[in-house]
Amino acid sequence: MKTRKFLHFILVPFSIIIAVTLIFVAGYASNEFRNTYMEDKKSELKNISQMLSNVISSEGLIDKKELLAKICNNVSKSFNSRITIVGTDGTVLFDTDKNAEIMKNHGLRPEVAAALQGDVGYDIHFSKELNQYMIYCGVPVVLGDRLIGVVRTSMLLETIKNNISQFYSEIILVGLVSLLIAFIATLIITRHIVRPLEDMQRGARLFTDGDFSQRIPPSAIEELGLTANVMNRMASELSSRIETVERERAEKERILSSMSEGVMALDSKDQIMYLNSAMTETFGITPENSLKRFLHEVIRVPEIQRIISTRIRNGVDFVEEQITLHSPSERRMQVHAVPLPGPNGKQGALLVFNDITRLRRLERTRQDFVANVSHELRTPITSILGFVETLLEGAKDDPNKANHFLGIIRNQTNRMVSIIEDLLLLSRLDSGVDMPKENISANSLLSCAVDSCFAAAKKKNIEIRISCREDVDIVGNPHLLEQALINLISNAIRYTDAFGNITASIAISGIETVISITDTGCGIGATDLPRIFERFYRVDKARSRQGGGTGLGLSIVKHIAMVHGGRVDVSSKIGEGSTFRIIIPRQKK
Ligand code: ADP
């Protein structure tokens, strides 16, 4: 639809109305003017004629041609009119403008004819001689009750035309001034109406763009003011509704994105409608390159397509399956899928992906651990059982054999006790029981641990050096830290040949305390190094068992470091030795 400015709708009709009114008024007024003017002229001519008629009859001038001419010429000049004196037979006796002798008989001229009948006659006709319209008035000249002639006066109508033209010019001028005033008035009125409309338009545009902070200013025009109020109310209503919707949407989004499970919603055509952040991380995709796209274009996992196409689309209400993802890394996922009701009864699908890789690994670790514990305990128990059987079968009667076998049984029992003690300690550390902490002198901590291992070291002629500043303190649990140090020093003794060296040191490095045990032992290969802190992991099983190792020592050290908010670290070279470190953050008690 073609639109025009508001000004156009007011100005054009206003101008037409004014113009038509002016034309009408001008026409009517000019007509009135013309009639009045004619009546005036008629009456003026009649008065002049009457006056002359009276003078002629009273003075008997009809035969006194010279005097008649003089009076007529004077009157003619005074009133700017032509005067003709006509005899009763119609012959022209005198004319102020022409020679009467050459003038035709005027008896049949309407104004003369009427005057000859005793009436006052008028006529307007075109004078060929003057090439002008003239108005004529004929008045009888009566002496007593005898008609003696006719006085005819006439005037040019040019004057009327001039006056009417002037009148028209004035009307046009008035019209133009009125139009100008109307134009200015319309502009002012229009501005008054248009400005609030423009304000509303601007406000409505802001509301459409979602900016509800502005309000439409009030208008002095009642209707527009009410409309502005309604629009402002609508804006605040909309704003609060949008805010509510946005808040609810943000809450849902926060909940969904804080979930560790991946959530994906599909529409009835298998186009992705929603993905949470766990989903994008799991599948290495982004909302930008996945939303509104088909599932098979974005996630190329046949098992997922199968769950949707053969189960959910076939009316299954709930699907729970485990699948393996191979990209970007290998993971085991548990998938829950349910139909998602959509508009017009069309069903989409909602899928929830749970990464159970870690759970599975933990499960496997637990199973391995149980198997390891059983295995570690079965060995000494089998050994004890074997020697007990042997003793019962008669060896008990031979004191030498009995002593030897009982010694072995004691050693195996001690081993079981060590394993069980280590397991109990590990379980305490695992359970997260809060261990009381205190300020410990690093020097005395090292001395205590070294003293505990002194006998074993002496047996192998291994020298243990202590390197620690006197004033260094550690905040921690003294029993646990001593246990960790004993484990590391025992290992160092166990895996170092006779006459080797061990250095136990505690030093401060920035915000951390570093406890190091360095030996000149057999060292650990690079392939074993990452696994030695695992429970029951041993590099050299025979040497470990022979030295009384349980396979849990380093695992305990790692947990003790973790209980103190720290970590463990190892560097080693086969044949040269190893350095084990416990690094714990320095803290106030
Ligand atoms: P174990 O009781 O067998 O010593 P640990 O958990 O204490 O168990 O140690 C795990 C394995 O790490 C050991 O079996 C051993 O092979 C290796 N190991 C530990 N400490 C040292 C070391 N200081 N030098 C060489 N190998 C070591």
XYZ file of C-alpha atoms and ligand atoms in Angstrom:
616
model
C 0.000 0.000 0.000
C 1.329 3.389 -0.995
C 1.909 5.528 2.057
C 2.166 9.289 2.368
C 3.192 11.642 5.126
C 0.553 12.697 7.633
C 1.105 16.316 6.484
C -0.058 15.331 3.023
C -3.355 13.960 4.371
C -4.071 17.215 6.177
C -2.605 19.766 3.802
C -4.116 18.517 0.525
C -7.754 18.297 1.701
C -7.352 21.595 3.604
C -6.018 23.293 0.474
C -8.787 21.839 -1.692
C -11.447 22.928 0.814
C -9.966 26.424 1.022
C -9.583 26.703 -2.764
C -13.137 25.467 -3.455
C -14.512 27.751 -0.750
C -12.605 30.682 -2.182
C -13.767 29.924 -5.727
C -17.314 29.609 -4.531
C -17.095 32.786 -2.439
C -15.359 34.600 -5.280
C -18.021 33.517 -7.781
C -20.865 34.384 -5.479
C -19.328 37.656 -4.342
C -18.427 38.749 -7.871
C -21.964 38.024 -9.014
C -23.356 40.004 -6.121
C -20.838 42.693 -6.790
C -21.758 42.807 -10.479
C -25.503 42.997 -9.682
C -25.025 45.682 -7.077
C -22.722 47.560 -9.378
C -25.197 47.385 -12.276
C -27.994 48.510 -10.026
C -25.807 51.391 -8.838
C -24.905 52.317 -12.402
C -28.508 52.054 -13.520
C -29.591 54.241 -10.648
C -26.765 56.704 -11.329
C -27.669 56.917 -15.054
C -31.314 57.196 -14.165
C -30.593 60.068 -11.754
C -28.457 61.887 -14.339
C -31.073 61.338 -17.027
C -33.872 62.359 -14.713
C -32.019 65.455 -13.640
C -31.335 66.413 -17.308
C -34.909 65.604 -18.259
C -36.151 67.916 -15.524
C -33.733 70.678 -16.555
C -34.664 70.333 -20.260
C -38.365 70.396 -19.595
C -38.277 73.204 -17.036
C -35.941 75.383 -19.078
C -37.472 74.468 -22.437
C -34.098 73.491 -23.744
C -35.320 71.025 -26.358
C -35.225 73.709 -29.024
C -32.297 75.742 -27.670
C -29.666 73.575 -29.205
C -26.578 75.484 -28.114
C -27.582 75.734 -24.472
C -28.713 72.104 -24.530
C -25.313 71.088 -25.918
C -23.454 73.114 -23.321
C -25.399 71.669 -20.384
C -25.189 68.157 -21.761
C -21.411 68.436 -22.339
C -20.899 69.746 -18.806
C -22.994 66.971 -17.270
C -21.246 64.439 -19.528
C -17.809 65.575 -18.330
C -18.872 65.671 -14.694
C -20.282 62.146 -14.716
C -18.038 60.673 -17.370
C -21.040 59.575 -19.343
C -22.340 59.957 -22.837
C -25.553 61.912 -23.212
C -27.872 61.649 -26.175
C -31.057 63.696 -26.639
C -33.596 61.972 -28.871
C -36.710 63.492 -30.341
C -40.141 61.922 -30.046
C -39.771 60.459 -33.550
C -36.493 58.799 -32.637
C -34.176 61.231 -34.413
C -31.074 62.129 -32.472
C -31.187 65.788 -31.574
C -27.865 65.939 -29.740
C -25.074 63.597 -28.725
C -22.084 64.460 -26.568
C -19.765 62.032 -28.335
C -20.878 62.156 -32.007
C -22.394 64.355 -34.613
C -26.173 63.946 -34.174
C -26.869 64.591 -37.838
C -25.119 61.492 -39.038
C -26.563 59.273 -36.350
C -29.313 56.830 -37.230
C -32.801 56.939 -35.814
C -32.734 55.712 -32.225
C -36.489 55.217 -31.836
C -36.210 51.435 -31.788
C -33.398 51.231 -29.272
C -34.891 49.383 -26.271
C -34.075 52.088 -23.682
C -35.357 54.830 -26.045
C -38.424 52.823 -27.008
C -39.271 52.300 -23.310
C -38.771 56.046 -22.607
C -40.987 56.949 -25.563
C -43.621 54.796 -23.858
C -43.176 56.976 -20.725
C -41.098 54.465 -18.784
C -37.496 54.427 -17.719
C -35.702 51.989 -20.084
C -32.371 50.273 -19.781
C -30.204 48.339 -22.116
C -26.731 46.878 -22.272
C -25.254 46.247 -25.633
C -22.088 46.266 -27.549
C -21.260 49.553 -29.175
C -19.556 48.837 -32.476
C -18.526 52.451 -32.742
C -16.709 52.344 -29.385
C -15.981 48.674 -29.512
C -17.096 48.438 -25.869
C -20.073 47.228 -23.820
C -22.238 50.087 -22.761
C -25.131 50.524 -20.371
C -27.894 52.774 -21.519
C -30.719 54.467 -19.679
C -33.569 56.279 -21.375
C -35.827 58.712 -19.502
C -38.784 60.539 -21.057
C -38.713 64.385 -21.142
C -42.204 65.460 -20.355
C -43.578 68.958 -20.552
C -46.870 69.122 -18.744
C -48.266 65.767 -19.783
C -46.711 65.894 -23.268
C -43.702 63.839 -24.196
C -41.183 66.122 -25.893
C -38.163 63.909 -26.118
C -35.957 61.364 -24.469
C -32.747 61.812 -22.485
C -30.482 58.867 -22.977
C -27.389 58.507 -20.820
C -24.839 55.817 -21.203
C -21.606 54.686 -19.660
C -18.837 52.326 -20.590
C -18.990 49.015 -18.767
C -15.201 48.954 -18.875
C -15.225 50.418 -15.378
C -17.310 47.535 -14.086
C -14.983 45.012 -15.686
C -12.001 46.807 -14.182
C -13.590 46.844 -10.784
C -14.532 43.160 -11.011
C -10.982 42.255 -12.164
C -9.602 44.180 -9.256
C -12.075 42.399 -7.001
C -10.923 39.061 -8.396
C -7.272 39.998 -7.835
C -8.081 40.843 -4.261
C -9.965 37.568 -3.847
C -6.974 35.665 -5.296
C -4.623 37.537 -2.986
C -6.848 36.799 -0.012
C -6.978 33.161 -1.202
C -3.210 32.920 -1.443
C -2.750 34.506 1.982
C -5.392 32.109 3.379
C -3.602 29.191 1.769
C -0.302 30.335 3.254
C -1.884 30.748 6.689
C -3.572 27.350 6.266
C -0.228 25.823 5.278
C 1.574 27.290 8.296
C -1.315 26.352 10.605
C -1.342 22.827 9.161
C 2.411 22.543 9.654
C 2.095 23.599 13.295
C -0.876 21.300 13.935
C 0.813 18.455 12.100
C 3.995 18.889 14.122
C 1.920 18.762 17.290
C 0.335 15.501 16.173
C 3.278 14.004 14.340
C 5.895 14.548 17.084
C 4.139 12.275 19.635
C 3.499 9.807 16.797
C 7.205 9.858 15.934
C 8.029 9.371 19.638
C 5.707 6.361 19.671
C 7.259 5.035 16.488
C 10.768 5.418 17.984
C 9.627 3.765 21.232
C 7.926 0.909 19.379
C 11.101 0.335 17.338
C 13.174 0.163 20.562
C 10.652 -2.268 22.091
C 10.879 -4.403 18.943
C 14.684 -4.435 19.331
C 14.230 -5.641 22.911
C 15.225 -2.364 24.600
C 12.615 -1.782 27.283
C 14.652 0.721 29.276
C 13.138 3.728 27.432
C 9.596 5.037 27.758
C 7.462 6.986 25.271
C 7.133 10.619 26.511
C 3.596 11.726 27.450
C 1.605 13.751 24.880
C -0.646 16.780 25.489
C -3.105 15.288 22.963
C -5.351 13.099 25.079
C -5.803 10.242 22.584
C -2.090 10.071 21.783
C -1.182 10.367 25.477
C -3.459 7.414 26.268
C -1.932 5.396 23.425
C 1.582 6.212 24.706
C 0.530 5.098 28.219
C -0.866 1.828 26.863
C 2.343 1.227 24.874
C 4.511 1.995 27.929
C 2.469 -0.408 30.046
C 2.751 -3.003 27.298
C 6.558 -2.487 27.254
C 6.974 -2.955 31.007
C 4.672 -5.989 30.918
C 6.622 -7.453 27.994
C 9.920 -6.629 29.677
C 8.976 -8.424 32.895
C 7.625 -11.426 30.950
C 10.749 -11.629 28.816
C 12.855 -11.291 31.975
C 10.955 -14.182 33.574
C 11.310 -16.316 30.450
C 15.015 -15.417 30.172
C 15.610 -16.165 33.858
C 13.859 -19.523 33.587
C 15.750 -20.301 30.399
C 19.078 -19.300 32.016
C 18.272 -21.433 35.075
C 17.500 -24.446 32.895
C 20.629 -23.788 30.860
C 22.706 -23.489 34.077
C 21.293 -26.754 35.371
C 21.835 -28.550 32.080
C 25.324 -27.164 31.522
C 26.420 -28.006 35.059
C 25.471 -31.643 34.448
C 28.365 -33.989 33.852
C 26.077 -36.048 31.595
C 25.750 -35.031 27.954
C 22.167 -34.072 27.045
C 20.900 -33.866 23.451
C 17.359 -33.204 22.158
C 16.290 -34.153 18.628
C 13.163 -33.129 16.744
C 10.944 -35.513 14.793
C 13.255 -35.245 11.748
C 16.348 -36.088 13.831
C 17.609 -32.519 13.680
C 19.546 -31.431 16.762
C 17.504 -28.924 18.797
C 19.619 -28.729 21.928
C 23.035 -29.755 23.262
C 24.483 -29.060 26.685
C 28.153 -28.263 27.243
C 29.025 -31.796 28.454
C 27.648 -33.097 25.148
C 29.777 -30.715 23.052
C 32.886 -31.672 25.059
C 32.212 -35.400 24.805
C 31.752 -35.360 21.035
C 34.159 -32.496 20.223
C 31.418 -30.413 18.542
C 30.090 -26.868 18.942
C 26.492 -25.626 19.063
C 27.249 -23.440 16.004
C 28.130 -26.366 13.767
C 25.546 -28.777 15.171
C 22.257 -27.054 16.007
C 19.466 -27.442 13.386
C 21.582 -30.041 11.570
C 20.765 -33.722 11.140
C 22.165 -36.065 13.789
C 23.950 -38.268 11.238
C 25.766 -35.208 9.825
C 27.121 -34.187 13.216
C 27.642 -37.392 15.217
C 28.679 -40.348 13.092
C 28.120 -43.105 15.632
C 25.992 -45.908 14.116
C 24.879 -47.215 17.538
C 23.234 -43.861 18.347
C 21.423 -43.776 14.986
C 20.295 -47.353 15.648
C 18.913 -46.513 19.121
C 16.853 -43.689 17.583
C 15.698 -45.381 14.383
C 15.028 -48.934 15.540
C 14.021 -48.375 19.151
C 12.649 -44.889 19.897
C 10.949 -44.472 16.496
C 9.389 -47.918 16.953
C 7.589 -46.845 20.109
C 10.072 -47.993 22.794
C 9.555 -45.743 25.828
C 12.955 -46.027 27.442
C 16.264 -47.306 26.105
C 19.376 -47.922 28.199
C 22.471 -49.128 26.383
C 26.222 -48.977 26.618
C 28.224 -47.917 23.589
C 31.889 -47.315 22.884
C 33.079 -44.059 21.345
C 36.333 -44.156 19.443
C 36.775 -40.470 18.715
C 38.191 -38.076 19.932
C 39.324 -40.684 22.521
C 38.119 -44.159 23.405
C 35.357 -43.981 25.981
C 32.585 -46.176 27.242
C 29.242 -44.381 27.401
C 25.930 -45.290 28.922
C 23.076 -43.945 26.792
C 19.559 -43.298 28.037
C 17.047 -42.396 25.347
C 13.357 -41.462 25.687
C 10.801 -40.102 23.192
C 10.341 -36.330 23.410
C 6.779 -35.113 22.720
C 6.803 -32.263 20.213
C 4.214 -29.970 18.615
C 1.422 -31.549 16.490
C 1.966 -34.888 18.187
C 5.324 -35.379 16.416
C 7.897 -37.100 18.579
C 11.520 -36.191 18.910
C 14.027 -37.888 21.200
C 15.963 -36.970 24.301
C 19.335 -38.669 24.833
C 21.490 -38.579 27.940
C 25.111 -39.739 27.692
C 26.977 -40.790 30.801
C 30.726 -41.325 30.530
C 31.329 -44.539 32.489
C 34.940 -45.012 31.346
C 36.330 -43.968 34.738
C 33.688 -45.996 36.555
C 34.619 -49.054 34.519
C 38.310 -48.449 35.151
C 37.648 -48.112 38.892
C 35.588 -51.279 38.784
C 38.436 -53.083 37.056
C 40.968 -51.640 39.535
C 38.787 -52.845 42.392
C 38.523 -56.318 40.871
C 42.295 -56.369 40.273
C 42.869 -55.197 43.851
C 40.692 -57.941 45.321
C 42.476 -60.506 43.103
C 45.879 -59.096 44.168
C 45.026 -59.138 47.887
C 43.741 -62.720 47.591
C 46.867 -63.696 45.715
C 49.220 -61.937 48.164
C 47.537 -63.601 51.163
C 47.162 -66.993 49.538
C 50.936 -67.364 49.082
C 51.874 -67.139 52.803
C 48.747 -69.050 53.864
C 49.553 -71.882 51.435
C 53.133 -71.847 52.687
C 52.013 -71.904 56.357
C 49.489 -74.676 55.635
C 52.196 -76.718 53.884
C 54.637 -76.434 56.805
C 51.932 -77.138 59.381
C 50.976 -80.321 57.439
C 54.665 -81.296 57.310
C 55.023 -80.738 61.057
C 51.898 -82.770 61.768
C 53.091 -85.564 59.548
C 56.095 -86.058 61.861
C 58.548 -83.219 61.396
C 57.435 -81.884 64.791
C 59.274 -84.766 66.380
C 62.581 -83.629 64.871
C 63.520 -80.511 66.888
C 65.844 -79.099 64.205
C 63.258 -79.427 61.430
C 60.495 -78.240 63.730
C 62.469 -75.071 64.595
C 63.254 -74.413 60.956
C 59.651 -74.869 59.819
C 58.245 -72.830 62.688
C 60.684 -70.022 61.762
C 59.317 -70.061 58.215
C 55.753 -70.069 59.557
C 56.612 -67.025 61.733
C 58.095 -65.174 58.735
C 55.040 -65.902 56.565
C 52.746 -64.801 59.389
C 54.758 -61.571 59.764
C 54.377 -61.025 56.030
C 50.622 -61.466 56.271
C 50.547 -59.086 59.237
C 52.550 -56.517 57.196
C 50.167 -56.856 54.244
C 47.129 -56.519 56.496
C 48.627 -53.500 58.335
C 49.425 -51.808 55.008
C 45.908 -52.567 53.733
C 44.358 -51.153 56.881
C 46.484 -47.983 56.615
C 45.555 -47.585 52.954
C 41.901 -48.046 53.760
C 42.182 -45.383 56.520
C 43.867 -43.015 54.087
C 41.232 -43.790 51.411
C 38.355 -43.164 53.793
C 39.452 -39.526 54.163
C 39.498 -39.627 57.970
C 40.919 -36.316 59.141
C 44.458 -36.857 60.427
C 45.504 -34.339 63.113
C 48.356 -32.103 61.943
C 51.072 -30.336 63.920
C 54.322 -28.452 63.509
C 57.130 -30.980 63.146
C 60.842 -30.296 63.032
C 62.048 -31.640 59.660
C 65.362 -32.667 61.173
C 63.864 -34.795 63.941
C 61.363 -36.311 61.469
C 64.245 -37.453 59.245
C 66.305 -38.718 62.233
C 63.400 -40.820 63.573
C 62.755 -42.432 60.163
C 66.463 -43.115 59.583
C 66.818 -44.598 63.082
C 63.957 -47.017 62.380
C 65.775 -48.260 59.258
C 69.256 -48.184 60.777
C 69.493 -51.905 61.511
C 68.486 -52.927 57.984
C 70.936 -50.437 56.454
C 73.742 -51.621 58.725
C 73.128 -55.216 57.645
C 73.940 -54.186 54.059
C 76.663 -51.693 55.001
C 74.618 -48.912 53.471
C 75.356 -45.400 54.659
C 72.376 -43.067 55.160
C 73.126 -39.319 55.100
C 70.730 -36.682 56.362
C 70.653 -33.262 54.769
C 68.357 -30.696 56.363
C 68.568 -27.227 57.827
C 68.000 -27.078 61.590
C 65.199 -24.490 61.415
C 62.928 -26.171 58.864
C 59.459 -27.116 60.120
C 56.706 -29.085 58.416
C 53.002 -28.897 59.210
C 51.631 -32.419 58.985
C 50.733 -35.621 60.698
C 54.005 -36.877 62.259
C 53.051 -40.595 62.232
C 52.009 -40.564 58.594
C 55.016 -38.538 57.416
C 57.371 -40.820 59.369
C 55.622 -43.861 57.864
C 56.084 -42.405 54.353
C 59.781 -41.727 55.023
C 60.303 -45.233 56.465
C 58.641 -46.736 53.345
C 60.913 -44.745 50.995
C 64.104 -45.434 53.031
C 63.192 -49.152 53.360
C 62.722 -49.351 49.582
C 66.031 -47.544 49.038
C 67.781 -50.101 51.298
C 65.877 -53.000 49.694
C 66.755 -52.043 46.109
C 70.351 -50.866 46.785
C 73.237 -53.307 46.890
C 75.608 -53.507 49.872
C 77.937 -50.557 50.455
C 75.566 -48.212 48.642
C 74.595 -44.708 49.726
C 71.281 -43.173 50.633
C 70.602 -39.450 51.173
C 67.508 -38.296 53.023
C 66.835 -34.560 52.759
C 64.137 -31.999 53.424
C 64.361 -28.618 51.701
C 62.132 -25.623 51.047
C 61.437 -24.692 47.441
C 59.249 -21.601 47.134
C 55.885 -22.377 48.649
C 56.595 -26.101 48.865
C 58.503 -28.456 51.147
C 60.370 -31.158 49.233
C 61.291 -34.412 51.022
C 63.769 -36.433 48.907
C 65.224 -39.932 49.331
C 68.047 -40.632 46.886
C 69.767 -43.985 46.538
C 72.500 -45.525 44.430
C 70.411 -48.622 43.842
C 69.251 -50.638 40.844
C 67.022 -47.888 39.449
C 63.686 -48.302 37.639
C 63.082 -48.584 33.879
C 61.104 -45.871 32.066
C 58.244 -48.273 31.244
C 57.744 -49.252 34.906
C 58.184 -45.763 36.311
C 54.606 -44.522 35.670
C 53.099 -47.592 37.377
C 55.170 -48.072 40.534
C 52.715 -46.107 42.693
C 49.909 -48.560 41.830
C 48.871 -51.038 44.510
C 50.775 -54.333 44.320
C 52.805 -53.194 41.321
C 56.310 -54.557 41.580
C 59.191 -54.356 39.124
C 61.205 -57.208 40.579
C 58.701 -59.442 42.419
C 61.254 -61.854 43.851
C 63.490 -59.090 45.267
C 60.468 -57.318 46.715
C 59.142 -60.415 48.512
C 62.588 -61.463 49.619
C 63.127 -58.042 51.154
C 59.765 -58.214 52.926
C 57.989 -55.808 50.566
C 54.204 -55.902 50.391
C 53.836 -54.079 47.035
C 51.835 -51.375 48.848
C 54.645 -49.154 50.189
C 54.706 -46.523 47.412
C 50.924 -46.509 47.173
C 50.835 -45.602 50.876
C 53.464 -42.870 50.298
C 51.347 -41.389 47.478
C 48.218 -41.336 49.676
C 50.068 -39.751 52.597
C 51.315 -36.999 50.246
C 47.749 -36.487 49.013
C 46.383 -36.328 52.577
C 48.809 -33.393 53.080
C 47.558 -31.720 49.871
C 50.755 -32.654 48.029
C 52.067 -35.085 45.416
C 54.849 -37.604 44.770
C 57.488 -37.592 42.096
C 60.250 -39.968 41.023
C 63.278 -39.809 38.758
C 65.377 -42.897 38.176
C 67.982 -44.435 35.915
C 68.647 -48.160 35.681
C 71.940 -49.050 37.343
C 72.491 -45.539 38.760
C 69.778 -45.106 41.369
C 66.521 -43.324 42.106
C 65.252 -40.214 43.799
C 61.761 -40.266 45.312
C 60.183 -36.970 46.347
C 57.206 -36.029 48.475
C 56.198 -32.461 47.672
C 53.763 -30.808 50.044
C 52.617 -27.197 50.165
C 53.961 -25.184 53.094
C 51.173 -24.139 55.394
C 50.507 -22.843 58.838
C 49.194 -25.328 61.321
P 57.491 -53.146 47.512
O 56.920 -53.504 48.815
O 57.486 -54.216 46.522
O 58.755 -52.417 47.638
P 56.521 -50.621 46.782
O 55.147 -50.131 46.504
O 57.205 -49.985 47.934
O 56.435 -52.140 46.926
O 57.390 -50.434 45.512
C 56.857 -50.845 44.271
C 57.987 -51.272 43.358
O 58.790 -50.157 43.004
C 58.914 -52.196 43.988
O 58.505 -53.510 43.855
C 60.199 -51.954 43.264
O 60.275 -52.742 42.120
C 60.129 -50.522 42.865
N 60.952 -49.677 43.769
C 60.475 -48.996 44.847
N 61.461 -48.264 45.401
C 62.554 -48.469 44.633
C 63.908 -48.003 44.670
N 64.306 -47.163 45.637
N 64.761 -48.457 43.739
C 64.344 -49.277 42.778
N 63.118 -49.768 42.678
C 62.207 -49.359 43.592
